[in-house]
Structures are given as C-alpha cells and as structure tokens.
C-alpha cells in the first residue's frame, strides 16, 4: 500500500497514454451516463457497505448520487468500481491493482472516504441515512 | 473528520483551480450541503446571506468560475496579472460539485480581485499530472504565475476565503 502510494507520486505519463490503455468496449458508451445495471449494483453495494461499516451518506445526497454514478461508470469502463474522486495516470492499471477500488484500502482500514460516500457519524457532512433510491440518484444527477 | 474528508493544505506541486462548467449543483437553488465544519459551526447559509436573498443577489453580477485547459493555461493562469484560483475536479466526483458551488460564490464575491477557473482532470490529464493532482477536488491559488497555496479536499467556504485573503495580502 505504501508502494502503491509512491507509484502514484512518480507516475509519469503523457496525456494520451492512459486513454490508450483504457479498455475499450464494443459498445460506444454515452460519455456521461453509466449503465442502469451498474448504477443499481453500486447503489445496493453502497447501502450495504454503509450499514456494515456503520457509516452514513452525506447529508447532501446529491454528493452520494454522483459518486455512485461515478463508481458505476468505472465499473462499466474498467470492470471495477475505481474511486471517482481521484485522478489517475492510468485508470486501467489502477483498477487492476485494486487499491482504489471501492471500498478502497483507506476505507476498509480506517473508514476514510474522501469521496464522502461513507461518512462516519462524527463527520460534519454526514447525514443520518444509509439508503438512497434509484429515483433519488436520477433526480439529483439529472442534467449533469 | 480526521478522515480523508477533511482536507489539509498541501504543498504538493503546483495545481490549478478547476471550476465546473456544468455543475449539477447549480440546479439546486439553495446550498443543500451543510458547510458547518469544525473550524466554524456557523452554517453556510449564515455565512452567505446573499444566498438567502436572491433579490439582493441578483443585483450583483453573477460570475462563475471559468473552465480552463492546457491551451489556455499559460495565458489564463501563469500570465495573469490578477491572482488566480483553479479548482481541479473529476467528472464523477461528488464532493467536487459542492466545492464548485463555493468557488462560484467566491468568483462573484472576489470579482476583479481574483479570477476563478476550473479544470477537468479527466479531460486535461497533462496539466493534472504536471501539478501532481491525486485526490480531487483540489483548489490551487496562483499569484504572479506561481502556485502559492493548495487546498485538497472538501472544505467549508471560509477555509478557502482565509487562504485567498492570505494570498491577496502577501
């Protein structure tokens, strides 16, 4: 994990390379919308993991919704729910490595989610819910 | 709060300030996120009364953070005579949307004294890598073309304001 972090620090890659390495899928993905199936999978995962870890969604569910869609988007494009709140030189390599696949190592070890999907109750941004409906997700991310 | 949500000032390399051009947050007429932080327990709406009074707010010209990219970087950021703020964001970063809202407010409130930009790290990987962007959002302050401060993560508005004031006075 430490080595992983340092990998990020020294990663050198030109702009286009990560895109080139990105796995390509036969279907042209809409640039902005992850598949309903993946959104549902990540929605359920998020609810379950919040309960399991004793964490709560952000009081602004819009944040939760965007992150869930981001995870779904990565699941579609990379095959793994890579954290959408980080910048990667090579997303495919990161997804394969796994450190930042949700739930990421910092979350599993220390309940740290800088994406604000899973917030401990003492966090000022934490709400009191561990559920989010598909409608809530759609509503709060409409027009993105 | 010691969690990764809390962000600290970093001194990592230079960053830019990205702003969201299509921030969904703008769809929400009111700031729905609670911005009370440990630093101050004053809720956001008390800090920014303008938001509560749309009529008053409309009297002032609303300025939003402008998208910036690699091609505009030198001219807009490095050669700007006015201090610059750049928020780096990613497409599906939920907390970035919260920070966009704050940066848009700051863009209006500091009009003429500070130029606010947003940079999409998904679209502009070169700049993101040049400035060592890892976790987003990251808000970076530039003065005379030099990065002078960076705030990583999602912070309450006054945290950004404090950093800006510090830069403007320096």
Coordinates of C-alpha atoms in Angstrom, one line a residue, chain A residues 8-9 11-15 18-19 31-34 58-60 62-63 66-67 69-71 73 84-91 111-116 119-120 122-125 140-144, chain B residues 1-7 20 22-24 27-28 32-39 41 70 90-98 101 121-122 124-126 128-129 133-137 153-156:
Chain A
X8 CA 1.3 7.5 -7.9
X9 CA 3.8 10.0 -7.0
X11 CA 3.9 8.1 -12.3
X12 CA 5.0 9.8 -15.5
X13 CA 2.8 9.6 -18.4
X14 CA 1.8 11.8 -21.2
X15 CA -1.8 12.9 -21.5
X18 CA -3.9 6.4 -20.1
X19 CA -6.7 6.7 -22.5
X31 CA -20.0 9.8 -22.3
X32 CA -22.0 10.9 -19.3
X33 CA -24.3 8.1 -18.2
X34 CA -23.3 4.8 -16.7
X58 CA -23.7 12.7 3.0
X59 CA -26.5 15.0 4.2
X60 CA -26.4 16.3 0.6
X62 CA -26.5 14.8 -4.4
X63 CA -22.9 14.0 -3.5
X66 CA -22.8 11.5 -8.2
X67 CA -20.3 9.2 -6.5
X69 CA -22.8 7.0 -10.7
X70 CA -19.0 7.6 -10.9
X71 CA -18.4 4.1 -9.4
X73 CA -19.2 4.5 -14.7
X84 CA -14.2 8.6 -8.9
X85 CA -12.6 11.2 -6.6
X86 CA -9.1 10.8 -7.7
X87 CA -7.0 11.5 -10.8
X88 CA -5.1 8.6 -12.2
X89 CA -2.4 8.4 -14.9
X90 CA -3.7 5.0 -15.9
X91 CA -7.1 4.1 -14.8
X111 CA -13.1 4.4 7.4
X112 CA -11.6 7.2 5.3
X113 CA -13.6 8.1 2.3
X114 CA -12.6 11.4 0.8
X115 CA -15.3 10.9 -1.8
X116 CA -17.8 11.4 1.0
X119 CA -19.1 9.2 6.4
X120 CA -18.6 8.4 10.0
X122 CA -18.9 12.4 13.7
X123 CA -18.2 13.9 10.2
X124 CA -19.8 17.3 9.8
X125 CA -21.0 16.4 6.4
X140 CA -30.2 14.6 -8.2
X141 CA -28.0 13.9 -11.2
X142 CA -30.4 14.9 -13.9
X143 CA -28.9 17.4 -16.2
X144 CA -25.4 16.7 -15.5
Chain B
X1 CA -13.3 14.2 10.5
X2 CA -9.8 13.1 10.7
X3 CA -11.0 11.1 7.8
X4 CA -9.9 11.8 4.3
X5 CA -12.8 14.1 4.0
X6 CA -11.0 16.7 5.9
X7 CA -8.5 18.2 3.8
X20 CA -17.3 23.1 -13.0
X22 CA -21.7 22.0 -15.9
X23 CA -22.0 21.7 -12.3
X24 CA -25.2 20.0 -11.4
X27 CA -29.6 23.0 -10.3
X28 CA -30.1 23.3 -6.6
X32 CA -28.1 21.9 0.4
X33 CA -24.9 20.8 1.8
X34 CA -24.1 21.7 5.4
X35 CA -21.0 23.5 5.5
X36 CA -20.5 23.7 9.1
X37 CA -17.1 22.5 9.8
X38 CA -15.0 22.0 12.8
X39 CA -13.5 25.3 12.1
X41 CA -20.0 25.8 13.4
X70 CA -3.9 23.2 -21.3
X90 CA -13.1 15.0 -12.0
X91 CA -16.3 14.2 -13.9
X92 CA -18.0 12.0 -11.3
X93 CA -16.5 13.4 -8.1
X94 CA -19.5 14.2 -5.8
X95 CA -17.6 16.4 -3.4
X96 CA -16.3 18.4 -6.3
X97 CA -19.8 19.6 -7.0
X98 CA -20.0 21.0 -3.5
X101 CA -20.8 25.9 -5.7
X121 CA -8.6 16.4 -14.8
X122 CA -10.4 13.7 -16.8
X124 CA -6.9 17.6 -19.3
X125 CA -4.6 14.9 -17.9
X126 CA -1.4 16.7 -18.8
X128 CA -3.3 17.4 -13.8
X129 CA -0.2 15.4 -13.9
X133 CA -3.2 16.0 -8.8
X134 CA -4.2 12.8 -7.0
X135 CA -7.3 13.3 -4.8
X136 CA -9.8 15.7 -6.1
X137 CA -11.1 18.3 -5.5
X153 CA -10.5 18.1 -0.4
X154 CA -13.8 19.5 0.6
X155 CA -13.6 22.3 3.0
X156 CA -16.0 24.9 4.3

